[in-house]
Amino acid sequence: MGESFGAWQMGDDSRVMPLIDQANLACGFHAGDPLTMQRTVALALQHGVQIGAHPAYPDLQGFGRRHLRCSAEEVEALLLYQLGALDAFCRAAGSQLAYVKPHGALYHDLLGDDRLLTAALSACARFRRGLPLMVLAQVDNARAQQLADAVGVPLLFEAFADRAYQPDGRLLPRSQASAVHAGEEQTIAQGLAIARGEPFADCNGQALQL
């Protein structure tokens, strides 16, 4: 949410916000600008929606979906920078960030690099004690949980109803045509299976359970 930028309008936040209980708000690096951030925070609070920071690589042109070769130190700093920006609008409105959910390429890079995941966890821990980090739920979440426990950061595990999954529990890259489900029926069925803790079909048609 909050992914408009200047004259460019993205999404339909005003219609979606009354229907949800959590929203990931862009922090200005992949989308969003100060006025959009301020307005989206106000919209979320109007509807009692928890505000999550949606930090990304500094990549407005690529919408945060390009993998940048940032060091762990850089990742921690750019996360702190974006959390501070969004939280300023939250605090000005009498609220605060509820969690952190990295965006796009950064979100996926954390899965395969313990150094980057540790940097993201450190940013959460340094920003505010108990601030949760949202990560992709996989078949085996033990390593992520171990790293999070070491610094006292709660993890929120996320799953997608509308995305195709690889056998290891990672999302099928958007570069592949079947990465996003085309039909509502498949999306609803997968969402219900995930919510019930039941297996669903991966990209190869084999049973997958998160």
XYZ file of C-alpha atoms in Angstrom:
210
model
C 0.000 0.000 0.000
C 1.023 3.640 -0.345
C 2.919 2.871 -3.546
C 1.923 5.982 -5.483
C 4.722 8.423 -6.258
C 4.276 12.016 -7.318
C 1.846 12.129 -10.258
C 2.005 8.327 -10.678
C -0.959 6.587 -9.023
C -0.581 2.933 -7.991
C -3.230 0.701 -6.429
C -6.612 1.512 -4.949
C -5.779 1.996 -1.275
C -8.994 3.746 -0.270
C -11.122 0.785 -1.382
C -8.829 -1.911 -0.024
C -8.006 -0.466 3.410
C -11.471 -1.042 4.974
C -11.214 -4.765 4.116
C -7.882 -5.642 5.769
C -6.258 -5.702 9.200
C -2.586 -5.224 8.220
C -0.982 -3.103 5.509
C 2.611 -2.946 4.268
C 3.357 0.716 3.495
C 6.060 1.756 1.038
C 8.803 3.838 2.630
C 10.050 5.863 -0.331
C 12.796 3.644 -1.734
C 10.801 1.517 -4.222
C 7.662 3.666 -4.213
C 5.889 6.254 -2.100
C 6.766 9.841 -1.281
C 6.354 11.892 1.926
C 2.831 13.087 1.187
C 1.703 9.621 0.059
C 3.194 8.084 3.202
C 1.432 10.623 5.427
C -1.915 10.121 3.712
C -1.656 6.327 3.729
C -0.798 6.252 7.438
C -3.876 8.382 8.134
C -6.021 6.081 5.979
C -4.766 2.988 7.795
C -5.430 4.474 11.226
C -8.889 5.608 10.129
C -9.793 1.970 9.496
C -7.933 0.433 12.445
C -5.317 -1.245 10.230
C -1.915 -2.233 11.634
C 0.907 -0.453 9.827
C 3.877 -2.450 8.637
C 6.943 -0.840 7.094
C 7.677 -2.064 3.551
C 11.348 -1.117 3.045
C 13.197 -1.949 -0.157
C 16.390 -1.500 -2.079
C 16.812 2.094 -3.369
C 15.271 1.314 -6.755
C 12.401 3.570 -7.815
C 12.919 2.803 -11.507
C 12.743 -0.948 -10.969
C 10.024 -0.834 -8.280
C 12.416 -2.545 -5.875
C 12.402 -5.773 -7.875
C 16.026 -5.607 -9.017
C 18.680 -7.343 -6.945
C 21.297 -4.828 -5.787
C 24.667 -5.934 -4.457
C 24.358 -4.221 -1.087
C 26.511 -5.254 1.836
C 24.981 -6.372 5.111
C 26.019 -3.037 6.655
C 24.253 -1.173 3.851
C 21.090 -3.273 4.217
C 20.906 -2.584 7.938
C 21.396 1.158 7.378
C 18.871 1.453 4.548
C 16.300 -0.410 6.630
C 16.823 1.869 9.624
C 16.550 4.905 7.346
C 13.198 3.772 5.923
C 11.756 2.618 9.244
C 12.549 5.994 10.743
C 10.863 7.830 7.893
C 7.601 5.904 8.046
C 7.526 5.766 11.827
C 7.797 9.571 11.929
C 4.416 9.805 10.198
C 3.004 7.101 12.464
C 4.118 8.914 15.617
C 2.871 12.251 14.327
C -0.536 10.578 14.004
C -0.357 9.023 17.482
C 0.662 5.500 16.449
C 3.774 3.448 15.655
C 5.006 0.732 13.336
C 3.591 -2.710 14.098
C 6.045 -4.819 12.075
C 8.533 -4.779 9.187
C 7.992 -6.597 5.869
C 10.799 -6.089 3.316
C 9.757 -5.578 -0.291
C 10.595 -7.245 -3.588
C 14.177 -8.257 -4.304
C 15.334 -7.423 -0.782
C 12.626 -9.689 0.664
C 13.841 -12.599 -1.454
C 17.551 -11.896 -0.926
C 17.086 -12.320 2.826
C 16.017 -15.932 2.240
C 19.284 -16.991 0.678
C 21.833 -14.966 2.621
C 22.166 -15.278 6.387
C 24.258 -12.099 6.494
C 21.473 -10.030 4.973
C 18.808 -11.656 7.135
C 20.912 -10.968 10.203
C 21.265 -7.339 9.101
C 17.489 -7.001 8.762
C 16.965 -8.586 12.171
C 19.545 -6.263 13.699
C 17.775 -3.242 12.209
C 14.493 -4.342 13.807
C 16.157 -5.013 17.152
C 17.954 -1.673 17.166
C 14.915 0.296 16.049
C 12.574 -0.960 18.770
C 12.646 -3.914 21.119
C 10.082 -6.516 20.084
C 9.493 -5.118 16.563
C 8.608 -8.174 14.424
C 10.075 -8.998 11.019
C 7.829 -10.635 8.421
C 9.485 -13.312 6.264
C 8.347 -15.901 3.765
C 7.098 -19.141 5.318
C 9.032 -22.047 3.840
C 9.032 -25.814 4.246
C 11.824 -25.451 6.819
C 11.859 -22.232 8.861
C 14.365 -23.419 11.461
C 17.343 -21.344 10.304
C 15.425 -18.074 10.141
C 13.918 -18.760 13.548
C 17.335 -19.517 15.030
C 18.805 -16.245 13.785
C 15.783 -14.277 14.988
C 15.834 -15.883 18.425
C 19.507 -14.940 18.812
C 18.647 -11.226 18.720
C 15.174 -11.398 20.264
C 13.200 -10.422 17.166
C 9.761 -12.044 16.694
C 9.105 -13.473 13.240
C 5.833 -13.276 11.333
C 5.614 -15.969 8.648
C 3.846 -14.953 5.443
C 2.241 -17.092 2.753
C 0.654 -16.141 -0.572
C -2.690 -17.297 -1.916
C -2.127 -15.927 -5.422
C 1.470 -16.988 -6.118
C 2.912 -20.236 -7.442
C 5.421 -21.978 -5.191
C 8.585 -23.922 -5.929
C 9.068 -27.322 -4.235
C 11.314 -25.827 -1.509
C 8.591 -23.375 -0.486
C 10.003 -20.323 -2.252
C 7.888 -18.312 -4.646
C 8.182 -18.946 -8.367
C 9.963 -15.872 -9.842
C 7.727 -13.273 -11.458
C 9.802 -13.640 -14.631
C 7.942 -16.906 -15.275
C 4.503 -16.662 -16.833
C 2.778 -18.876 -14.265
C 4.184 -17.072 -11.208
C 0.843 -15.409 -10.396
C -2.369 -17.429 -10.459
C -4.693 -16.262 -13.203
C -7.953 -17.615 -11.795
C -9.858 -16.758 -8.630
C -10.744 -20.392 -7.998
C -7.121 -21.511 -7.684
C -6.257 -18.506 -5.526
C -9.139 -19.143 -3.134
C -8.361 -22.860 -2.899
C -4.692 -22.221 -2.139
C -5.502 -19.532 0.413
C -7.892 -21.825 2.254
C -5.372 -24.694 2.243
C -2.667 -22.450 3.714
C -5.023 -21.103 6.381
C -6.030 -24.642 7.366
C -2.460 -25.975 7.395
C -3.233 -28.319 4.526
C -1.057 -29.201 1.492
C -1.563 -27.515 -1.868
C -0.001 -27.975 -5.293
C 3.423 -26.487 -6.045
C 4.461 -25.347 -9.544
C 5.060 -28.979 -10.543
C 1.705 -30.180 -9.275
C 3.211 -31.917 -6.247
C 1.878 -31.540 -2.712
C 3.487 -28.752 -0.695
C 2.808 -27.854 2.929
C 4.215 -24.777 4.659
